[in-house]
Each structure stands twice: as structure tokens, then as C-alpha cells.
Amino acid sequence: MSENDSLKGQDELVTRASSVSNKGVARMQRDDKRKVYLDNAATTWPKPEGVYRAMDRFAREVGGNPGRSGHEKALEAGREVLRCRESLAALLGVSDPSRIVFTKNATEALNLVLLGRLRRGGHVIITSVEHNSVWRPVRALRCMGADYSIAECGPDGTLDPHELAKLIRIDTRLIACTHASNVLGSLLPVREIARIASEHDIALLVDAAQTAGRYPIDVEEAGIQYLAFTGHKELFGPQGTGGLYIAPGWEVEPLTYGGTGSLSESAEQPGFLPDRYESGTLNAWGLAGLRAGVDFVSHWGVERIREHDKILTERLLDGLESLEKVRIYGPRTWEHRIGVVSFNLEGISSSDLAYLLDERYGICVRSGLHCSPLAHATAGTLREGTVRVSFSFLNTVEEVDYLIRALEEIVSMV
Ligand SMILES: Cc1ncc(COP(=O)(O)O)c(C=O)c1O
């Protein structure tokens, strides 16, 4: 099933949805203005007010190109970008903010490391719940002489780090591991994996696309060499923002070369960070918004955000478990998961269910394979995909209850 499957058969579903309501069995009235957004693993929405304000301020009042000129507007743009770097460094446990380089998303950050370390060959270990942003580059790297092994997770997406350790070879150059599965919500034991990697002097790349901003991360304490993050999910920044932490001594070749505003007389790419990896004009409007998003996260604190995630997730899991015909995937215990929950209802495809939730109840969730066929193969859902509900700090218990009531109604219809 492809991601576009949810677009197929919509006419049929409109018919089905109206025939259902015509039977008079629907108890809930959709408020047309109501949108319950539960697709935050794709991108968070809405953003905190400060994010909109910061971008508006940058666009209207700052406007310069960071690092490119000496006038006040360029200098203020540069200061705004630096403040974003500093806020991220404080959040992620990075003592030198220049070791955070900006990219347009997590995918670009992951590619930077994967290609940087493996484009001349070598072995990489990944897990069986990786997103396509790791899986596809690793597959593409085979034609450059690189090889990979996959550490198998259990069907709930959890990983025994010893399974991964068994795959280490003499030519292993990198372990790439997602921090939490975007399909199953399972947390992977990155601290244990970092310990194993360091015992073998192998670099660890952590994909924190789903965890940065919602789960505590201290890269220096954990001994992580590369941490890729995206700005537009739980860090509440806008789309088009993301970045990578690179530990000292673990620099790789850049993905792109070009103007940096520094050392313009030189034909060579600057060797220092962040300029080495930041060719071309940055998305400074976006980084102004990202900084406000990160400051929002820091203001509330990741521990408190995680506590809220727990309340919503356990309420959802309890509600789902009370339904008939439901199959839930991923770990049941909170310590092993985040607020990303996949499930299916017997008798209705994931795409039809997602469509029905949106069309009849104004609830936005995602269906299909969520760009991670590996995770679905692991969970046994490669054919049918899943419906995925994912929270942000701005979701409420009432929204979870509304979803459960909608699902109860749907279960009674199918
Ligand atoms: C686990 C994981 N890794 C990587 C990505 C890619 O993030 P981006 O789309 O920001 O590149 C995602 C996005 O959904 C993800 O969930």
C-alpha cells in the first residue's frame, strides 16, 4: 500500500460516509470548524504563538542575509541565527553551539552523515525500524561500495542492543539508529548503543526526528557523535528547518559546497564549523521561528512535555483497548515509547479509516506506511499499513476523548 492510497477511493468513501449518516446511526455531530490535529509526527500544528510572531518579525523588520554583509540588517539576521543555534545547544546538551549545523530537514542531516562516512565504502548497521531517510541512502550507497546490516527489532519496535552488537564487523564505520520509531512509537536504547559503539570506536548517528523536543537528550553525556533533528516536529519550528550535531573529531565531507560568507577569497570550502556544512543562504526566517519553538520547549521543559505526552498516550491506549476489533502496535509500557500510536480496526482499511475520521469528524491522522516500510515489515503491517495518531504538547485530553468517541461510533458501523 502506498502513501497515496489514502487519496484513492475517496468518492467511494464519501458515499459510504453519507450512507452511514443517512442510516441515522451517527450520534456525533461534526462541527465543521473543528479540526482535531493528531498528525504531529508528520509535522506539528499549530505552532506556539511566539513562532508565528518571530517569523513575522524577521520577515518585516530584520530581513538581511546572515553572514553576508556588514550592515545592521545582516548583522541582526546573523544574531538571530546564532540565538537559534545557542537555544538548540542548550536543549541538546551541546557545549559548543557551532557544532550544530543547519540543514533543511532531518533527511538532509542524515544524508550528510551517511554519505560523508560511507561514500568510499565501509559497513553500516541500521535497525529494522528506520525511516526511508536512512533506509534509502543506505541502499543507494551500495553502488558506492558500502554494505549494510540490519539489527532486527521485535514486532513492537523495541531493540535488544546485543542483537546490534553481534553485527559489528572490522569495517563497520557507522551505526545509524532512530531514537524513536515514527510508526510504532518505540524508543530505542541509544545510550546502550552509544556505549557499544564507543567500545568499538564506531561512530553513532541518532535520528532524533521524533524525539528532539519531546524526550530528554544530552548528546555529550550520552556519547553520541551525530544527532540529526528536524525543526518542524516537536521543536515546533516551521517546515524547511532542521540540523545536525557533529561531535569534535568526527567531521565528514560536506554534502554541498559553495558560498558561506566567510573566507570568500579561498577556492576551498572553509574547514571550520558551522560554515563547512552551511553553503548557500540559510532559511533565516525559518530559523527565527525555530528559535521561538525551541524556547517554547525549554520554557516548559522536556520532562513536563513528556509527562503530558504520557497522559495523552495512556488515555489513547486505554481508549483503544476498550474498543472491539482494534489491533494496537508498538510497546504498551510508557518507558519504552513516545506518543506516536499505530493501530488498525478490523473491517476497514487504514486509508478508509483516516479518511472517515477527517471527513466526518474533522480529525487529522495519517494512514499507510508513514515512509517506513522497514518498520511495517517488523510489525507485520507491510500490506495494510496502519492508522497513526501522534501528539504534541498542544494537544488536549478532550481531543483524545473526542477521537475515541469517533472510533466507537465507527466500530459500531463497520
Ligand atoms: C524517524 C524519522 N526520521 C526522519 C524523518 C525525516 O524528517 P524530515 O521530513 O524533516 O526530513 C522523519 C519524518 O517523519 C522521521 O519520522
Coordinates of C-alpha atoms and ligand atoms in Angstrom, one line a residue:
M1 CA 0.0 0.0 0.0
S2 CA 1.4 3.4 -0.9
E3 CA 1.1 6.7 1.0
N4 CA -1.2 7.9 -1.8
D5 CA -3.6 5.1 -1.2
S6 CA -5.5 7.4 1.2
L7 CA -6.3 9.6 -1.8
K8 CA -7.7 6.7 -3.7
G9 CA -11.3 5.6 -3.4
Q10 CA -12.4 8.9 -1.8
D11 CA -15.5 9.1 -3.8
E12 CA -16.5 5.7 -2.6
L13 CA -15.8 6.8 1.0
V14 CA -17.9 10.0 0.6
T15 CA -20.7 7.7 -0.5
R16 CA -20.1 5.4 2.4
A17 CA -19.9 8.2 4.9
S18 CA -23.1 9.7 3.8
S19 CA -24.9 6.4 3.6
V20 CA -23.8 5.8 7.2
S21 CA -25.2 9.1 8.4
N22 CA -28.3 8.6 6.3
K23 CA -29.0 5.4 8.4
G24 CA -29.2 7.8 11.3
V25 CA -26.7 5.8 13.4
A26 CA -24.3 8.7 13.8
R27 CA -24.6 10.2 17.3
M28 CA -21.8 12.7 17.0
Q29 CA -22.4 15.9 15.0
R30 CA -19.4 17.2 13.3
D31 CA -18.7 20.8 14.0
D32 CA -17.4 22.0 10.6
K33 CA -15.0 24.4 12.1
R34 CA -13.5 21.9 14.4
K35 CA -10.2 20.4 13.4
V36 CA -8.5 18.0 15.8
Y37 CA -5.0 17.7 14.6
L38 CA -3.3 14.4 15.6
D39 CA -0.7 14.1 12.9
N40 CA 2.2 15.7 14.8
A41 CA 4.7 13.0 13.9
A42 CA 4.4 14.3 10.3
T43 CA 4.7 17.9 11.4
T44 CA 3.4 19.8 14.4
W45 CA 0.4 22.1 14.1
P46 CA -0.5 24.5 15.4
K47 CA 2.7 26.2 16.5
P48 CA 3.1 28.3 19.7
E49 CA 2.1 31.9 19.0
G50 CA 5.7 33.0 19.5
V51 CA 6.8 31.1 16.5
Y52 CA 4.4 33.0 14.2
R53 CA 5.4 36.2 15.8
A54 CA 9.2 35.6 15.4
M55 CA 8.9 34.7 11.7
D56 CA 6.7 37.7 11.1
R57 CA 9.2 40.0 12.9
F58 CA 12.1 38.6 11.0
A59 CA 10.3 39.0 7.6
R60 CA 9.1 42.5 8.3
E61 CA 11.8 44.0 10.4
V62 CA 15.1 42.1 10.0
G63 CA 15.2 40.8 6.5
G64 CA 19.0 40.7 6.0
N65 CA 21.1 37.7 4.8
P66 CA 23.0 36.3 7.8
G67 CA 26.8 36.4 7.5
R68 CA 26.8 38.1 4.1
S69 CA 27.1 41.8 4.7
G70 CA 28.2 44.3 7.4
H71 CA 25.1 46.4 7.7
E72 CA 22.7 46.2 10.6
K73 CA 20.1 44.1 8.9
A74 CA 22.6 41.4 8.0
L75 CA 24.2 41.5 11.5
E76 CA 20.8 41.2 13.2
A77 CA 20.0 38.2 10.9
G78 CA 23.3 36.7 11.9
R79 CA 22.5 37.2 15.6
E80 CA 19.1 35.6 15.1
V81 CA 20.6 32.5 13.6
L82 CA 23.2 32.4 16.4
R83 CA 20.5 32.6 19.0
C84 CA 18.7 29.7 17.4
R85 CA 22.0 27.7 17.5
E86 CA 22.5 28.6 21.1
S87 CA 19.0 27.6 22.1
L88 CA 19.3 24.2 20.4
A89 CA 22.7 23.6 22.0
A90 CA 21.3 24.3 25.5
L91 CA 18.4 21.9 24.8
L92 CA 20.5 19.1 23.4
G93 CA 23.5 19.2 25.8
V94 CA 26.0 20.7 23.3
S95 CA 28.6 22.9 24.9
D96 CA 29.8 24.5 21.6
P97 CA 26.8 25.8 19.6
S98 CA 29.0 26.0 16.4
R99 CA 28.9 22.2 16.3
I100 CA 25.2 22.4 15.4
V101 CA 24.8 22.9 11.6
F102 CA 21.6 23.8 10.0
T103 CA 20.0 21.8 7.2
K104 CA 16.6 22.0 5.6
N105 CA 15.3 18.9 7.5
A106 CA 16.3 15.7 9.2
T107 CA 16.7 13.9 5.9
E108 CA 19.4 16.2 4.7
A109 CA 21.2 15.9 8.1
L110 CA 21.1 12.1 7.9
N111 CA 22.3 12.1 4.3
L112 CA 25.2 14.3 5.2
V113 CA 26.5 11.8 7.7
L114 CA 25.6 8.6 5.8
L115 CA 27.2 9.8 2.5
G116 CA 30.0 11.6 4.4
R117 CA 31.1 8.4 6.1
L118 CA 30.3 5.8 3.6
R119 CA 30.6 7.2 0.1
R120 CA 34.0 5.5 -0.2
G121 CA 32.7 2.2 1.1
G122 CA 32.5 0.6 4.5
H123 CA 29.9 -1.1 6.6
V124 CA 26.9 0.5 8.4
I125 CA 24.5 -1.1 10.8
I126 CA 20.9 0.2 10.9
T127 CA 17.8 -1.1 12.7
S128 CA 14.7 -2.6 11.3
V129 CA 12.5 0.4 12.2
E130 CA 14.4 3.1 10.3
H131 CA 12.7 5.7 8.3
N132 CA 13.3 5.9 4.5
S133 CA 15.5 8.9 5.2
V134 CA 18.1 6.3 6.4
W135 CA 17.0 3.3 4.5
R136 CA 17.1 4.8 1.0
P137 CA 20.5 6.4 1.3
V138 CA 21.9 3.2 2.8
R139 CA 20.5 1.3 -0.2
A140 CA 21.9 3.9 -2.6
L141 CA 25.3 3.7 -1.0
R142 CA 25.6 0.1 -2.1
C143 CA 26.6 1.3 -5.6
M144 CA 29.4 3.2 -4.0
G145 CA 30.8 0.1 -2.4
A146 CA 29.2 0.4 1.0
D147 CA 27.4 -2.5 2.7
Y148 CA 24.8 -2.7 5.5
S149 CA 23.4 -5.0 8.1
I150 CA 20.0 -4.6 9.8
A151 CA 19.6 -5.2 13.6
E152 CA 16.2 -6.8 13.9
C153 CA 13.8 -5.2 16.4
G154 CA 10.9 -7.1 18.0
P155 CA 7.4 -6.8 16.4
D156 CA 6.7 -3.9 18.9
G157 CA 9.7 -2.0 17.5
T158 CA 12.0 -2.4 20.6
L159 CA 15.6 -3.5 20.2
D160 CA 17.9 -5.6 22.3
P161 CA 21.2 -3.7 21.8
H162 CA 23.1 -7.0 21.9
E163 CA 21.4 -8.0 18.7
L164 CA 23.0 -4.9 17.2
A165 CA 26.4 -5.6 18.8
K166 CA 26.6 -9.0 17.0
L167 CA 26.6 -7.3 13.6
I168 CA 29.7 -5.3 14.2
R169 CA 32.5 -6.0 11.7
I170 CA 36.0 -4.9 11.3
D171 CA 35.0 -2.4 8.6
T172 CA 31.9 -1.1 10.4
R173 CA 32.1 2.7 10.1
L174 CA 28.8 3.8 11.4
I175 CA 25.7 2.7 13.4
A176 CA 22.6 4.6 12.4
C177 CA 19.7 4.3 14.7
T178 CA 16.4 6.1 15.1
H179 CA 15.7 7.3 18.6
A180 CA 12.0 6.5 18.3
S181 CA 10.1 4.8 15.6
N182 CA 7.8 7.1 13.7
V183 CA 5.4 4.1 13.2
L184 CA 5.4 2.2 16.4
G185 CA 6.4 4.9 18.8
S186 CA 9.1 2.6 20.3
L187 CA 12.1 4.2 21.9
L188 CA 15.4 2.6 21.0
P189 CA 18.2 2.2 23.6
V190 CA 20.5 4.8 22.2
R191 CA 22.6 5.1 25.4
E192 CA 23.4 1.4 25.4
I193 CA 24.1 1.5 21.7
A194 CA 26.4 4.6 22.2
R195 CA 28.3 2.6 24.8
I196 CA 28.7 -0.4 22.4
A197 CA 29.7 1.9 19.6
S198 CA 32.4 3.6 21.7
E199 CA 33.8 0.2 22.8
H200 CA 34.5 -0.5 19.2
D201 CA 35.4 3.1 18.2
I202 CA 32.5 3.3 15.8
A203 CA 30.5 6.5 15.3
L204 CA 26.8 6.6 16.2
L205 CA 24.3 8.6 14.2
V206 CA 21.0 9.1 16.1
D207 CA 17.9 10.1 14.1
A208 CA 16.1 12.3 16.6
A209 CA 13.4 13.4 14.2
Q210 CA 10.6 12.2 16.5
T211 CA 12.3 12.8 19.9
A212 CA 14.0 16.2 19.8
G213 CA 11.8 18.4 21.9
R214 CA 9.7 15.6 23.5
Y215 CA 12.3 13.3 25.1
P216 CA 15.4 14.4 27.1
I217 CA 18.6 14.2 25.1
D218 CA 22.1 15.1 26.2
V219 CA 24.4 14.2 23.3
E220 CA 27.7 14.8 25.1
E221 CA 26.8 12.9 28.2
A222 CA 25.4 10.0 26.1
G223 CA 28.5 10.0 23.8
I224 CA 26.6 10.4 20.6
Q225 CA 28.8 11.5 17.6
Y226 CA 26.0 12.7 15.3
L227 CA 22.5 13.7 16.1
A228 CA 20.1 14.6 13.3
F229 CA 17.0 16.6 14.1
T230 CA 14.2 18.2 12.3
G231 CA 12.8 21.6 13.2
H232 CA 9.2 21.2 12.2
K233 CA 8.0 18.5 14.5
E234 CA 8.3 18.6 18.3
L235 CA 10.7 21.5 18.3
F236 CA 7.7 23.5 16.9
G237 CA 9.7 25.3 14.2
P238 CA 8.5 25.8 10.6
Q239 CA 9.0 23.3 7.8
G240 CA 12.3 23.7 6.0
T241 CA 14.3 23.7 9.2
G242 CA 16.5 21.0 10.7
G243 CA 20.1 20.3 11.7
L244 CA 22.8 18.1 12.8
Y245 CA 25.1 17.9 15.8
I246 CA 28.6 16.8 14.9
A247 CA 31.0 15.8 17.8
P248 CA 34.6 17.1 17.7
G249 CA 36.9 14.9 15.7
W250 CA 34.0 13.3 13.8
E251 CA 33.7 15.8 10.9
V252 CA 32.8 14.3 7.5
E253 CA 32.9 15.7 4.0
P254 CA 30.2 18.2 3.3
L255 CA 27.2 17.4 1.2
T256 CA 27.2 20.7 -0.6
Y257 CA 30.0 23.3 -1.3
G258 CA 29.6 27.0 -2.0
G259 CA 29.3 30.4 -0.6
T260 CA 29.4 30.8 3.2
G261 CA 30.1 34.5 3.6
S262 CA 33.4 33.6 5.2
L263 CA 36.9 33.1 3.6
S264 CA 35.4 34.3 0.2
E265 CA 39.0 34.7 -1.2
S266 CA 39.6 31.0 -0.9
A267 CA 38.7 28.4 -3.5
E268 CA 38.3 25.8 -0.8
Q269 CA 35.4 25.2 1.5
P270 CA 36.1 26.6 5.0
G271 CA 37.2 23.9 7.3
F272 CA 35.5 25.2 10.5
L273 CA 32.0 24.7 11.7
P274 CA 29.3 25.6 11.1
D275 CA 30.4 27.2 7.8
R276 CA 31.9 23.9 6.4
Y277 CA 28.4 22.5 6.2
E278 CA 26.3 25.6 5.6
S279 CA 26.8 26.6 2.0
G280 CA 24.2 29.0 0.5
T281 CA 21.8 31.3 2.2
L282 CA 20.2 29.8 5.3
N283 CA 16.5 29.7 5.9
A284 CA 16.8 32.5 8.4
W285 CA 13.1 33.3 8.5
G286 CA 12.6 29.7 9.4
L287 CA 15.4 29.7 12.0
A288 CA 13.9 32.7 13.7
G289 CA 10.7 30.6 14.1
L290 CA 12.6 27.5 15.1
R291 CA 14.4 29.5 17.8
A292 CA 11.0 30.6 19.2
G293 CA 9.8 26.9 19.1
V294 CA 12.9 25.7 20.9
D295 CA 12.5 28.4 23.5
F296 CA 8.9 27.3 24.0
V297 CA 10.1 23.8 24.6
S298 CA 12.8 25.0 27.0
H299 CA 10.3 27.2 28.8
W300 CA 8.0 24.3 29.6
G301 CA 10.8 21.8 30.0
V302 CA 11.2 18.4 28.1
E303 CA 10.3 16.5 31.3
R304 CA 7.0 18.2 31.6
I305 CA 6.3 17.8 27.9
R306 CA 7.0 14.1 28.2
E307 CA 4.6 13.9 31.2
H308 CA 1.9 15.5 29.1
D309 CA 2.7 13.1 26.2
K310 CA 2.3 10.2 28.7
I311 CA -1.1 11.4 29.9
L312 CA -2.4 11.6 26.3
T313 CA -0.9 8.4 25.1
E314 CA -2.1 6.3 28.1
R315 CA -5.6 7.7 27.7
L316 CA -5.5 6.9 24.0
L317 CA -4.2 3.3 24.6
D318 CA -6.8 2.7 27.3
G319 CA -9.5 4.0 25.0
L320 CA -8.3 1.9 22.0
E321 CA -8.1 -1.2 24.2
S322 CA -11.7 -0.7 25.2
L323 CA -12.8 -0.9 21.6
E324 CA -13.7 -4.1 19.8
K325 CA -11.9 -5.0 16.6
V326 CA -8.9 -2.9 17.3
R327 CA -5.3 -4.0 16.9
I328 CA -2.6 -1.8 18.5
Y329 CA 1.1 -1.9 17.6
G330 CA 4.2 -0.8 19.5
P331 CA 5.1 -1.2 23.1
R332 CA 2.5 -0.9 25.9
T333 CA 4.7 0.4 28.6
W334 CA 5.4 4.1 28.7
E335 CA 9.1 3.8 29.5
H336 CA 9.5 2.2 26.1
R337 CA 7.5 4.6 24.0
I338 CA 6.5 8.1 22.9
G339 CA 3.2 9.5 21.9
V340 CA 3.1 8.0 18.4
V341 CA 0.5 5.2 18.3
S342 CA -0.3 2.9 15.4
F343 CA -3.4 0.8 15.2
N344 CA -5.9 -0.8 12.8
L345 CA -9.6 -1.5 13.0
E346 CA -10.8 -4.9 11.7
G347 CA -13.1 -4.5 8.7
I348 CA -11.8 -1.1 7.5
S349 CA -8.5 -0.2 5.8
S350 CA -6.2 2.3 7.4
S351 CA -6.7 4.7 4.5
D352 CA -10.5 4.5 4.7
L353 CA -10.5 5.0 8.4
A354 CA -8.2 8.0 8.2
Y355 CA -10.4 9.4 5.5
L356 CA -13.6 8.8 7.5
L357 CA -12.1 10.5 10.6
D358 CA -11.2 13.6 8.6
E359 CA -14.3 13.7 6.6
R360 CA -16.9 13.0 9.3
Y361 CA -15.2 14.2 12.5
G362 CA -12.5 16.7 11.4
I363 CA -9.8 14.5 12.9
C364 CA -6.4 14.6 11.1
V365 CA -4.4 11.4 11.4
R366 CA -2.1 9.6 9.0
S367 CA -2.6 6.3 7.3
G368 CA -0.4 3.9 5.2
L369 CA 3.2 3.2 5.6
H370 CA 4.5 6.6 7.0
C371 CA 7.7 6.5 4.9
S372 CA 8.9 3.5 6.9
P373 CA 8.3 0.1 5.1
L374 CA 11.0 -1.4 7.3
A375 CA 9.1 -0.7 10.5
H376 CA 5.9 -2.1 8.9
A377 CA 7.8 -5.3 7.9
T378 CA 8.9 -5.5 11.5
A379 CA 5.4 -5.1 12.9
G380 CA 3.8 -7.3 10.2
T381 CA 1.7 -4.5 8.8
L382 CA 3.5 -4.0 5.4
R383 CA 0.4 -5.0 3.4
E384 CA -2.3 -2.9 5.2
G385 CA -0.3 -0.1 6.8
T386 CA -1.6 1.5 10.0
V387 CA -3.5 4.5 11.2
R388 CA -1.2 6.6 13.2
V389 CA -2.1 9.1 15.9
S390 CA 0.6 11.4 17.1
F391 CA 0.6 14.1 19.8
S392 CA 2.3 17.4 20.5
F393 CA 2.4 19.3 23.7
L394 CA -0.5 21.4 22.4
N395 CA -3.0 18.5 22.2
T396 CA -5.5 18.0 25.0
V397 CA -7.2 15.1 26.8
E398 CA -10.5 16.3 25.4
E399 CA -9.2 15.8 21.9
V400 CA -8.2 12.2 22.8
D401 CA -11.7 11.6 24.2
Y402 CA -13.3 13.0 21.0
L403 CA -11.2 10.7 18.9
I404 CA -12.2 7.7 21.0
R405 CA -15.8 8.6 20.7
A406 CA -15.5 8.9 17.0
L407 CA -13.8 5.5 16.8
E408 CA -16.5 3.9 19.0
E409 CA -19.1 5.2 16.5
I410 CA -17.1 3.9 13.6
V411 CA -16.7 0.5 15.2
S412 CA -20.4 0.3 15.7
M413 CA -20.9 1.0 12.0
V414 CA -18.4 -1.4 10.3
Ligands
LIG1 C1 12.1 8.9 12.3 C2 12.2 9.9 11.2 N1 13.3 10.2 10.6 C3 13.4 11.1 9.7 C4 12.3 11.8 9.2 C5 12.5 12.8 8.2 O1 12.2 14.1 8.6 P1 12.2 15.3 7.6 O2 10.9 15.1 6.8 O3 12.1 16.5 8.4 O4 13.4 15.2 6.8 C6 11.1 11.6 9.8 C7 9.9 12.3 9.4 O5 8.8 11.9 9.5 C8 11.0 10.6 10.9 O6 9.8 10.4 11.5

